[in-house]
mmCIF file of C-alpha atoms and ligand atoms in Angstrom:
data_model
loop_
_atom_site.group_PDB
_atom_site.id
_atom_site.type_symbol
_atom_site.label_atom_id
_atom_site.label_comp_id
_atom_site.label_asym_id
_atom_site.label_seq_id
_atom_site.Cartn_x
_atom_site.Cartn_y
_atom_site.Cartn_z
ATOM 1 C CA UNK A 13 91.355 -203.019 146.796
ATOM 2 C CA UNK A 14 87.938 -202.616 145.311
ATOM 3 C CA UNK A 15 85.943 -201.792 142.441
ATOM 4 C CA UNK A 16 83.809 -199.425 142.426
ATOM 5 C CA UNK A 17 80.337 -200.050 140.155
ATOM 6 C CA UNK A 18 77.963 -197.259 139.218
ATOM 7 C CA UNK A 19 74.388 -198.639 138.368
ATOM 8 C CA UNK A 20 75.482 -201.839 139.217
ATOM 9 C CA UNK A 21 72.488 -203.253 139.769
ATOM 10 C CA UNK A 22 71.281 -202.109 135.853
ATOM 11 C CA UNK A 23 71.020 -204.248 132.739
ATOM 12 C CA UNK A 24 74.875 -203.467 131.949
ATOM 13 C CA UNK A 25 76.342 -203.209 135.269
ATOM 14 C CA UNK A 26 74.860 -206.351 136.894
ATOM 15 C CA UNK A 27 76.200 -208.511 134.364
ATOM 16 C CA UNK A 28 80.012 -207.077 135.413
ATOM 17 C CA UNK A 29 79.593 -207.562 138.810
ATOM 18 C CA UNK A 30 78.991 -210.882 138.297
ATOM 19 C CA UNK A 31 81.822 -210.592 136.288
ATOM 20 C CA UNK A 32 84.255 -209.758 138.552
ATOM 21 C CA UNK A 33 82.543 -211.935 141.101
ATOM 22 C CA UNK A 34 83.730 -214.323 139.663
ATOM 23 C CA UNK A 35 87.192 -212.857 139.015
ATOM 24 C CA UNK A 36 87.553 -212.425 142.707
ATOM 25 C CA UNK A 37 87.540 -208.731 142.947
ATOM 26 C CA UNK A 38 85.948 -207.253 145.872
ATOM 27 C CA UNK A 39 82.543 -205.444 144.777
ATOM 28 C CA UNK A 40 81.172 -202.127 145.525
ATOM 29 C CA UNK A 41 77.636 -201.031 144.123
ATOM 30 C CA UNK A 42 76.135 -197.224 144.010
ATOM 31 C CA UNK A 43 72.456 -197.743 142.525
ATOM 32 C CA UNK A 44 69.458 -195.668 143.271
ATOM 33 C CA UNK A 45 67.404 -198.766 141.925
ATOM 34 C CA UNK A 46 65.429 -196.281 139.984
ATOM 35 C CA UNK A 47 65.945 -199.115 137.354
ATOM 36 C CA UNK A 48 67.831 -201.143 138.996
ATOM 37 C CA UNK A 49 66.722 -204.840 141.027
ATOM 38 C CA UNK A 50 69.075 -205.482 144.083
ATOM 39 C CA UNK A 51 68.008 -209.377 143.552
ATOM 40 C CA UNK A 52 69.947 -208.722 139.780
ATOM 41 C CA UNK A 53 73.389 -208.313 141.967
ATOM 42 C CA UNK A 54 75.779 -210.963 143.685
ATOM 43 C CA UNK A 55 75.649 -211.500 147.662
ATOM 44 C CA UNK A 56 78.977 -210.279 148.015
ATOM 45 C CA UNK A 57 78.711 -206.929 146.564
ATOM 46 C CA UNK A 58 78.651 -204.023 149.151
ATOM 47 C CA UNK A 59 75.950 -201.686 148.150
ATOM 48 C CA UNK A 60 75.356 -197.918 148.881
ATOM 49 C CA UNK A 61 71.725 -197.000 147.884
ATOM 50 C CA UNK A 62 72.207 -193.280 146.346
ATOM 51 C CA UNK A 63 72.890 -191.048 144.113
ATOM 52 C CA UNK A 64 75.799 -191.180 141.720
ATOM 53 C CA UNK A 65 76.126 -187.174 141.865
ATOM 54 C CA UNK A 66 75.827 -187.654 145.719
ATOM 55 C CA UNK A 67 79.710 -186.297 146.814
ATOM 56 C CA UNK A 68 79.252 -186.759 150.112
ATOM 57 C CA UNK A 69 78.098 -190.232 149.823
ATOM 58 C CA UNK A 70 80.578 -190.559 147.434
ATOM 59 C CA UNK A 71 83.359 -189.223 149.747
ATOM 60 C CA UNK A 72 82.324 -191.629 152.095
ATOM 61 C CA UNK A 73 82.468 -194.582 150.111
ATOM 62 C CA UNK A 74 85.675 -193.299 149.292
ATOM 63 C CA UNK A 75 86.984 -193.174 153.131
ATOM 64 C CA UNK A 76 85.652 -196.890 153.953
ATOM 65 C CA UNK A 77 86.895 -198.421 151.187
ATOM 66 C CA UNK A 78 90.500 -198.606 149.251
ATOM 67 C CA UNK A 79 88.710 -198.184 145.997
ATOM 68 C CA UNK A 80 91.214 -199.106 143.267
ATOM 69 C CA UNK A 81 89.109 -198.042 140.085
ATOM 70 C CA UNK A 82 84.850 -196.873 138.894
ATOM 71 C CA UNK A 83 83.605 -198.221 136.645
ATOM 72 C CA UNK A 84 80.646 -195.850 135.447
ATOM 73 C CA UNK A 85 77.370 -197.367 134.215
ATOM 74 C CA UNK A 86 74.985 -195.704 136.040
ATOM 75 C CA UNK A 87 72.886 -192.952 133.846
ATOM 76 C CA UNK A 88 69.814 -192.305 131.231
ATOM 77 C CA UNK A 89 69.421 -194.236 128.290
ATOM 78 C CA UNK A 90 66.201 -193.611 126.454
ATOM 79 C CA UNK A 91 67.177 -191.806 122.948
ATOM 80 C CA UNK A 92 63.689 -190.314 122.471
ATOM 81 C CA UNK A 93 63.495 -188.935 126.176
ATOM 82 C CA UNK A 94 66.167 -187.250 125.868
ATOM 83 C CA UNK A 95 65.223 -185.399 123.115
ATOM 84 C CA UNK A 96 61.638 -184.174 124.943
ATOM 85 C CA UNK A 97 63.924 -184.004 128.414
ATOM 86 C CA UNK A 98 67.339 -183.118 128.182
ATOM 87 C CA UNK A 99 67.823 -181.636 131.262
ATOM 88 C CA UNK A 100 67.390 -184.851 132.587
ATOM 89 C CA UNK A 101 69.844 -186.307 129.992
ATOM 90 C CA UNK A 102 72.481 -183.356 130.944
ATOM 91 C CA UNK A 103 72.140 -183.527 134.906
ATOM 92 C CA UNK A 104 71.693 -187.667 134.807
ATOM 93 C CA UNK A 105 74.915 -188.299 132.048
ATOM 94 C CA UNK A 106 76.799 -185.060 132.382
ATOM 95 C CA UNK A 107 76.563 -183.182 135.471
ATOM 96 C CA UNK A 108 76.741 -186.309 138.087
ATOM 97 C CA UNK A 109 79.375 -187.987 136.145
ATOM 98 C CA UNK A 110 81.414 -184.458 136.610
ATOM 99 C CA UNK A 111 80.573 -185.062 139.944
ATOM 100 C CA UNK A 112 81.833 -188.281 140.771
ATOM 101 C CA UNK A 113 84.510 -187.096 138.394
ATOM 102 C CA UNK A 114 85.528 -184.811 140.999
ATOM 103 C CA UNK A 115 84.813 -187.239 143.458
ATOM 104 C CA UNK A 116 87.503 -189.790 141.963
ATOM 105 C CA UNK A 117 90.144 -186.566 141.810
ATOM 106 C CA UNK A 118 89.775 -185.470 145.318
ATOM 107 C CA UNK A 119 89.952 -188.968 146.619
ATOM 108 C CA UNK A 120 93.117 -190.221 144.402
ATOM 109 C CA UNK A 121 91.391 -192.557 142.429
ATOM 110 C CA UNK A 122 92.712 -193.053 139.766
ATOM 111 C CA UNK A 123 91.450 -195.350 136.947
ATOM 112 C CA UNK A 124 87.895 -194.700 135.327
ATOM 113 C CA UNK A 125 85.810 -196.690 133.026
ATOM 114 C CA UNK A 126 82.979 -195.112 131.305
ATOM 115 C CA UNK A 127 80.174 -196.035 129.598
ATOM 116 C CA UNK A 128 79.745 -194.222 125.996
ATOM 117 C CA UNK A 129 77.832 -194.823 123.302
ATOM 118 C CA UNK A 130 77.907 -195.188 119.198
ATOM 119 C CA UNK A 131 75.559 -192.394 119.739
ATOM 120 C CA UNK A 132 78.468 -189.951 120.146
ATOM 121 C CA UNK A 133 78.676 -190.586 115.845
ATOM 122 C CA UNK A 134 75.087 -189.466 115.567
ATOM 123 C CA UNK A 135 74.383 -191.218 111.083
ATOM 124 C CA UNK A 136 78.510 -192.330 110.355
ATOM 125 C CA UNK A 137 79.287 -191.391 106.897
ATOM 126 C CA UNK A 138 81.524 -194.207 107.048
ATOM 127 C CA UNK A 139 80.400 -197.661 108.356
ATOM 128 C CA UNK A 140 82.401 -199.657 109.695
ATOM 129 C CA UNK A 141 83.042 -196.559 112.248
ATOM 130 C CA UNK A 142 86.367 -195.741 113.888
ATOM 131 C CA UNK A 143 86.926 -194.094 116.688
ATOM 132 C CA UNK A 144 87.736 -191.078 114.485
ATOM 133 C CA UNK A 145 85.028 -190.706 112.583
ATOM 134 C CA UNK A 146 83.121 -187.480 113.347
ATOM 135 C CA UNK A 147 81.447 -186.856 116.488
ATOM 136 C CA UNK A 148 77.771 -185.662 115.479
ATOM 137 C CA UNK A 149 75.666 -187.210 117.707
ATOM 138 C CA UNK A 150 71.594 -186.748 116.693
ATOM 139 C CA UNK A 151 70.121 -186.798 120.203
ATOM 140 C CA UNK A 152 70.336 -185.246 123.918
ATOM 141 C CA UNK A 153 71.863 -188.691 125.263
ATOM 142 C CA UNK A 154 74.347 -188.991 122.446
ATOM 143 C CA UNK A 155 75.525 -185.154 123.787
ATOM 144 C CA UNK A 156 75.224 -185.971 126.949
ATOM 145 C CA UNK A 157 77.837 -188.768 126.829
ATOM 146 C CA UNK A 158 80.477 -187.101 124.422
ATOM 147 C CA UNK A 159 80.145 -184.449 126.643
ATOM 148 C CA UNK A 160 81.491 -186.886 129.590
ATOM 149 C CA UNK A 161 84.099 -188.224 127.467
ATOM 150 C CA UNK A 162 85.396 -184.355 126.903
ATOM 151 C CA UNK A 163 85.086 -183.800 130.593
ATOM 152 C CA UNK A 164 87.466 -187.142 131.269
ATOM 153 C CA UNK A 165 90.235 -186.319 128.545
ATOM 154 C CA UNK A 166 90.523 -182.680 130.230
ATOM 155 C CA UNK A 167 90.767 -184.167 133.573
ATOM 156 C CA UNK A 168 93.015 -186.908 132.873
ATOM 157 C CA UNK A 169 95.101 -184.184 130.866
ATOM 158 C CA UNK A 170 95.321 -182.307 134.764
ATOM 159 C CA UNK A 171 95.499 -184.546 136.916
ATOM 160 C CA UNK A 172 96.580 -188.339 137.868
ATOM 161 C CA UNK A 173 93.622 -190.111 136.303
ATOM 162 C CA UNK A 174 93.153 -191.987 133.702
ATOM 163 C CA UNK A 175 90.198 -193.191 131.930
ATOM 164 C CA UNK A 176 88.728 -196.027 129.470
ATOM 165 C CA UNK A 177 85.962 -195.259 127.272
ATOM 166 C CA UNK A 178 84.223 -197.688 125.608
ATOM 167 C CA UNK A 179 81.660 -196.857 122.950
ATOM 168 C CA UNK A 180 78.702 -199.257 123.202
ATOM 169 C CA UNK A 181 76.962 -200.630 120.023
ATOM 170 C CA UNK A 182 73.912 -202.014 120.379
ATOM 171 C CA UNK A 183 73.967 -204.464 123.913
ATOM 172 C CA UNK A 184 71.671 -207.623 124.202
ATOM 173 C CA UNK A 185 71.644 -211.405 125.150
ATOM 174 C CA UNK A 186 71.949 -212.322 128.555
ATOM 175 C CA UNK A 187 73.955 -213.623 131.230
ATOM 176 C CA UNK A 188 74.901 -217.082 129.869
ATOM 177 C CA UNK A 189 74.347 -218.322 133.504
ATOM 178 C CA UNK A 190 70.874 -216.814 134.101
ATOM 179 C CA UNK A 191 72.154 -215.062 137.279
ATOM 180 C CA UNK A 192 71.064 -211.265 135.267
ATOM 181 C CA UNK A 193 69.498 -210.191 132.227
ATOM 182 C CA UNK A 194 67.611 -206.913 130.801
ATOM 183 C CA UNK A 195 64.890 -206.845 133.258
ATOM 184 C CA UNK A 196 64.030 -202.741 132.810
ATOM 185 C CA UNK A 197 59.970 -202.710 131.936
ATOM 186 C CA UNK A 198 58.452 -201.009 128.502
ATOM 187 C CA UNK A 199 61.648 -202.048 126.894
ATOM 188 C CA UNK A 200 62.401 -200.664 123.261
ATOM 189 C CA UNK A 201 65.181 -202.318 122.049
ATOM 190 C CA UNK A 202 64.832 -204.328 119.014
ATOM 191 C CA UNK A 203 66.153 -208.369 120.622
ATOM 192 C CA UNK A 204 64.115 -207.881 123.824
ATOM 193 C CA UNK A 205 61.132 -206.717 121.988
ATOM 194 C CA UNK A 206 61.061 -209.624 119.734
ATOM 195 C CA UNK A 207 61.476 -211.779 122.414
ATOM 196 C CA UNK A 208 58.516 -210.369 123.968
ATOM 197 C CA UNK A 209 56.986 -210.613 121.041
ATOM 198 C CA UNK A 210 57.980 -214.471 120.749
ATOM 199 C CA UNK A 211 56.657 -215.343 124.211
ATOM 200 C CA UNK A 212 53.367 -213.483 123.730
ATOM 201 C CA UNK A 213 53.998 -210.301 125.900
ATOM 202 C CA UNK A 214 53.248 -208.000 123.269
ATOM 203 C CA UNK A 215 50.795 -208.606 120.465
ATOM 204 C CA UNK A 216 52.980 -207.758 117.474
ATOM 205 C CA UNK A 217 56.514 -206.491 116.312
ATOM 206 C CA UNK A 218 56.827 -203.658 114.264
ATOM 207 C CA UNK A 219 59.709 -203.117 111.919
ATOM 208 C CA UNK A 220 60.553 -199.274 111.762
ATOM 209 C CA UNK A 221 60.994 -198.580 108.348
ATOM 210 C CA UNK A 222 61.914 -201.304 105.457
ATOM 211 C CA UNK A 223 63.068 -198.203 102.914
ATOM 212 C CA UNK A 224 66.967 -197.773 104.012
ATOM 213 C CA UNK A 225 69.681 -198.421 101.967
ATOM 214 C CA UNK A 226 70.518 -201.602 103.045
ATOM 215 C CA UNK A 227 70.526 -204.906 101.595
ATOM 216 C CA UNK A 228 67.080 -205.609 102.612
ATOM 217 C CA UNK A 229 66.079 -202.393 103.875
ATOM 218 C CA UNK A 230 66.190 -202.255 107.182
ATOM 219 C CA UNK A 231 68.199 -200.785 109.335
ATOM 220 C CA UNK A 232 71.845 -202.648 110.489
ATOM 221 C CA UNK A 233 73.170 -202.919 113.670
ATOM 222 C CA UNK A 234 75.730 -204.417 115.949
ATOM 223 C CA UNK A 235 74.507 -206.784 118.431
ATOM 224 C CA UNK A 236 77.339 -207.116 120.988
ATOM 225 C CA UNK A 237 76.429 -209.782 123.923
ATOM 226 C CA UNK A 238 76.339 -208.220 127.390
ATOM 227 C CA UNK A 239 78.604 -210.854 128.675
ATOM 228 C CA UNK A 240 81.462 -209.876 126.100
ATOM 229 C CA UNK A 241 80.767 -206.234 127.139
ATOM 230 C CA UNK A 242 81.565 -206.821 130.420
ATOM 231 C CA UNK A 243 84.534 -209.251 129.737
ATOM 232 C CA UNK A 244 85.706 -205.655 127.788
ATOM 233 C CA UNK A 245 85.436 -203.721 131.073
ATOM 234 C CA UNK A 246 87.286 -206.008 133.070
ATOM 235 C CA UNK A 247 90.116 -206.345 129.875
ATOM 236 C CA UNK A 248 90.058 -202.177 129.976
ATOM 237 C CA UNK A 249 90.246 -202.327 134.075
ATOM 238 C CA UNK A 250 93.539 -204.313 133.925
ATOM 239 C CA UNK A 251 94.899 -202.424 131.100
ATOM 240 C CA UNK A 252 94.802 -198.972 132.929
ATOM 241 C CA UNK A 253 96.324 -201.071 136.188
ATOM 242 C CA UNK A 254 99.481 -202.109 133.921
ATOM 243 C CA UNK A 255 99.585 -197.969 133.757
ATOM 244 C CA UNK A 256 98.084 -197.988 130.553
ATOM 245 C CA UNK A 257 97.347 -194.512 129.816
ATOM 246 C CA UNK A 258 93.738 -193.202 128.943
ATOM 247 C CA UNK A 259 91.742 -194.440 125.352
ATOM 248 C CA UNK A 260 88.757 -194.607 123.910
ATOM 249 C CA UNK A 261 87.445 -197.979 121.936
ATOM 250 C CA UNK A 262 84.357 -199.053 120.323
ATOM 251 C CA UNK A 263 83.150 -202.058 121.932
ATOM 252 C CA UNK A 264 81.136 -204.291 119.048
ATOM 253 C CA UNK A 265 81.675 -207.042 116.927
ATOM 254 C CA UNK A 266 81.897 -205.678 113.376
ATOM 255 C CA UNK A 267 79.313 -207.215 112.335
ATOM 256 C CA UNK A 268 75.843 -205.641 110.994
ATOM 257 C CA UNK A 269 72.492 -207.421 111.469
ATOM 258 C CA UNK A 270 69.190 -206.291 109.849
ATOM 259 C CA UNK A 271 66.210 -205.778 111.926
ATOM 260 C CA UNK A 272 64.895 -208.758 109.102
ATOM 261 C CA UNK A 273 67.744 -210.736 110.338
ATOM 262 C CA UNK A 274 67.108 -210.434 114.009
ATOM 263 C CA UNK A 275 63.535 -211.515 113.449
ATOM 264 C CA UNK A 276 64.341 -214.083 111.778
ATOM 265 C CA UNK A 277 66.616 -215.506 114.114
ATOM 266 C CA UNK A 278 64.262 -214.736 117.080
ATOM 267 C CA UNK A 279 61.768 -216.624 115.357
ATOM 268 C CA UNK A 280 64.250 -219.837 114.695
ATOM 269 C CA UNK A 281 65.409 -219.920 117.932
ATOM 270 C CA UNK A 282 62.100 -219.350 119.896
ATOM 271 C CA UNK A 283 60.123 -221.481 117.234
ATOM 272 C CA UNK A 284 57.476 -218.962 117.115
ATOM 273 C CA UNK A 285 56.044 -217.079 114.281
ATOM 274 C CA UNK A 286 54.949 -213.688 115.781
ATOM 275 C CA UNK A 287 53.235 -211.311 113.636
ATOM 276 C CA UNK A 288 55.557 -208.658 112.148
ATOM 277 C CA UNK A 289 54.124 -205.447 110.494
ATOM 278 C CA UNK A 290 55.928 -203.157 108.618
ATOM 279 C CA UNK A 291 55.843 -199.417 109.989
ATOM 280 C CA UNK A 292 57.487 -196.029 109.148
ATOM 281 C CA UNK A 293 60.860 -195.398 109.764
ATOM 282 C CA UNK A 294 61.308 -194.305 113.595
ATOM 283 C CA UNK A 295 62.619 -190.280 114.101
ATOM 284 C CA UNK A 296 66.299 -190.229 114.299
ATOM 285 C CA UNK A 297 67.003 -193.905 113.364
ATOM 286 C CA UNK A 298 70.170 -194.373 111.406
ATOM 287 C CA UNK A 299 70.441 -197.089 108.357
ATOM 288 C CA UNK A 300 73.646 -198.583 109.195
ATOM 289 C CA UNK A 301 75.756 -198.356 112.602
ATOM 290 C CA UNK A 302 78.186 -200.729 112.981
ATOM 291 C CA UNK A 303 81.432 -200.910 114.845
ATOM 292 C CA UNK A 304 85.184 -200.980 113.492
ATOM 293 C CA UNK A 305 86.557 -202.951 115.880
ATOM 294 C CA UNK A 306 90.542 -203.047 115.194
ATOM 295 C CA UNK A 307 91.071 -200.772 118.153
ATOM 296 C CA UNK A 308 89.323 -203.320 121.291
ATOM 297 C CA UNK A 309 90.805 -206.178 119.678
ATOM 298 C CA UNK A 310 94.502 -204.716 119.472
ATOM 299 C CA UNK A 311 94.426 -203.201 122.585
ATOM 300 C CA UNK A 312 92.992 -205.542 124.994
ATOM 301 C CA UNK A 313 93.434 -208.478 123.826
ATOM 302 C CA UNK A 314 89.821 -209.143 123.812
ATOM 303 C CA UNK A 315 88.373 -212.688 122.268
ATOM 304 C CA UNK A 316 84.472 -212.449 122.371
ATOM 305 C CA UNK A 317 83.049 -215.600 123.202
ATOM 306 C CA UNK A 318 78.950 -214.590 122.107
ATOM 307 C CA UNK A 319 79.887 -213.327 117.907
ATOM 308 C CA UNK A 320 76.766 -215.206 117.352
ATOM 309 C CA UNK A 321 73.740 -213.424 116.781
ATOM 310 C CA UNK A 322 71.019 -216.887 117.776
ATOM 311 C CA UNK A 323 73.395 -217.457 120.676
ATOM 312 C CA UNK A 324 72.609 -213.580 121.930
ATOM 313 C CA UNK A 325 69.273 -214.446 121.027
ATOM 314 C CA UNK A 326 68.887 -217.985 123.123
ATOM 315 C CA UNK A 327 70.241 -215.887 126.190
ATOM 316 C CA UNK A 328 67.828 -213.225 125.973
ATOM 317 C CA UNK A 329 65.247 -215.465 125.334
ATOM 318 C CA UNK A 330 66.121 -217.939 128.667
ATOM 319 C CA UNK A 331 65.917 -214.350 130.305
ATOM 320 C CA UNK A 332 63.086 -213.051 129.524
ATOM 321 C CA UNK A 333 61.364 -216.665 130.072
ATOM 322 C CA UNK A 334 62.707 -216.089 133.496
ATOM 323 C CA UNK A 335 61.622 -212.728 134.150
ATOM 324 C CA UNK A 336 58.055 -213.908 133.536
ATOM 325 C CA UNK A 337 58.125 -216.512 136.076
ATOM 326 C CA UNK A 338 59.823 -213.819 138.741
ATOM 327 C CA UNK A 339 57.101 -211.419 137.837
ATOM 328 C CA UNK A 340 54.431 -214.205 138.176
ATOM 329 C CA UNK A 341 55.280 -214.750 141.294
HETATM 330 N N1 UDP B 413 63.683 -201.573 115.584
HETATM 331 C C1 UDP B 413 62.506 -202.007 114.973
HETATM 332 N N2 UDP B 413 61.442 -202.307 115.776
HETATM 333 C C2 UDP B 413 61.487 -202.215 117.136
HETATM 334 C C3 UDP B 413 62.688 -201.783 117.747
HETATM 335 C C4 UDP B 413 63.754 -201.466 116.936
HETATM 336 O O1 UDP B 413 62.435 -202.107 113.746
HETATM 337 O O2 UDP B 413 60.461 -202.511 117.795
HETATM 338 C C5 UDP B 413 64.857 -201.276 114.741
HETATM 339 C C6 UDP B 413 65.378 -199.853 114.830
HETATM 340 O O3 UDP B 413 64.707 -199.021 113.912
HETATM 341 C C7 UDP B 413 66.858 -200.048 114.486
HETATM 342 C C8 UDP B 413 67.161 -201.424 115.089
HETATM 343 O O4 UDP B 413 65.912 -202.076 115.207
HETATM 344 O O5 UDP B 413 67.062 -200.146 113.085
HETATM 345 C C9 UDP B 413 67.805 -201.350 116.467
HETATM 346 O O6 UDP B 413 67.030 -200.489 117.287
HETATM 347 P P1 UDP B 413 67.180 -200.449 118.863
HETATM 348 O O7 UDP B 413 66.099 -199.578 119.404
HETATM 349 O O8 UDP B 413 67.283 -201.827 119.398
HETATM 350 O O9 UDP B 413 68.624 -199.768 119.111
HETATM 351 P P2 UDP B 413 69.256 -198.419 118.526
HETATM 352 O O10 UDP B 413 70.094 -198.847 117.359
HETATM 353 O O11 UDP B 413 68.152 -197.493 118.165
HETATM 354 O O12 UDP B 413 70.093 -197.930 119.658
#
């Protein structure tokens, strides 16, 4: 029995097939490597180069394999693209996830783990967030994804399928091993850009706004660490095989970080004092988004290992100390 990884050989999804590398399941990858390295994934993983939405690929795959679950990372993830491109958003997050949707369906298989976002909440009235708050997301890709998770609670109300979603906060660090890390070029998120900014690759770090209502003004997160993402999948994967039945979770930590804060702790950890201006706020940007995390925790047992925001930091700083060797190469 496999597993089945979607953009496995992305940020997210390289860091679970190492995962269950080393958990012993067997590994198949669909990338197009449109942002993707095939050097980011484990020898043992059998990978189809293609297209997600690709059925016939897919139904292949299918046939010459006894896939046991997909888990679905592959997709768009650039907020302010989406919002001059949606198409792209709605063909790249909706309409080839209803594809391999259909895929799963026709071929009997039957447990699904997707990829959503804290971008389905669009600005929570209420931080922490449940997963009942309002669904009001501000962007293209925020749609795009609730629309998947509508798509997967119709289908697993018809048929025999049942999905996990988990609702992403904000991702970062590293795999604690070095084997994988965020390796995706003109990066935008706020840990990787201050490590670049820490090691030189860019100039300067702008903070994007310092006038929310926040303790210090600027805008609070939750920094989960890849690694206990994808220790979350694998918890969710053997959930639905005790015949679980279908949920959705927020996958964070609870815990809200500044954009002061991060720097800070970038610049303890790195031990480098990069220059930091102080910029308007950024188009869509919410003050506060962090995670109520009661559900995860109840449900699958889940222990995070990485609730330490200069830990996060250290890996994504090895990583992107790494990355500059590999691209100096
Ligand atoms: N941020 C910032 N400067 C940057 C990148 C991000 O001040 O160069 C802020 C951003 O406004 C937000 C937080 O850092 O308050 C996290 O932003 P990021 O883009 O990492 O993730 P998002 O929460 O937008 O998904």
């Amino acid at each position: 029995m496999a597993v089945l990884v979607t953009g496995g050989a992305g940020y997210i999804g390289s860091h679970m097939c190492w995962l269950l590398e080393e958990a012993g399941e067997d590994l198949l990858v669909i990338d197009d490597f449109s942002t993707g390295f095939q050097w980011a994934l484990p020898d043992s993983a059998k990978v189809y180069e293609g297209d997600v939405g690709d059925q016939e690929l897919l139904a292949q795959i299918f046939k010459e394999n006894d896939v046991d679950a997909v888990i679905h990372f592959a997709g768009s993830i650039i907020v302010p693209e989406s919002v001059e491109n949606p198409l792209k958003y709605y063909l790249n997050n909706t309409a080839k996830s209803r594809s391999l949707i259909e895929a799963c369906v026709t071929a009997g298989v039957d447990k699904f783990i997707f990829s959503s976002t804290a971008a389905v909440y669009g600005d929570p009235e209420v931080v922490p967030v449940d997963e009942n708050a309002p669904l009001k997301p501000l962007s293209p890709y925020g749609t795009s994804k609730l629309m998947t998770e509508l798509m997967l609670s119709d289908v697993s109300n018809a048929h025999n399928f049942r999905y996990t979603a988990l609702r992403y906060f904000n991702v970062a660090g590293a795999d604690p091993k070095g084997r994988t890390g965020q390796s995706t070029k003109n990066a935008t998120h706020l840990i990787k850009v201050a490590c670049e900014a820490a090691l030189g690759k860019r100039g300067h770090l702008g903070i994007f706004g310092t006038d929310f209502d926040t303790p210090d003004g600027t805008g609070l997160r939750d920094y989960i660490h890849v690694w206990d993402l994808a220790s979350a999948h694998y918890l969710a994967l053997k959930r639905l095989r005790t015949g679980a039945g279908s949920i959705v979770m927020n996958a964070g930590y609870s815990d809200g970080y500044s954009v002061r804060q991060v720097i800070d702790a970038v610049k303890a950890v790195s031990g480098v004092d990069f220059e930091v201006r102080e910029e308007p706020r950024r188009a869509g940007d919410s003050p506060k988004v962090v995670a109520q995390n009661t559900r995860i925790l109840a449900e699958l047992d889940w222990k995070p290992e990485y609730n330490n925001l200069p830990k996060i930091v250290e890996h994504a700083l090895n990583w992107e100390k790494k990355l500059s060797l590999r691209n100096s190469l």
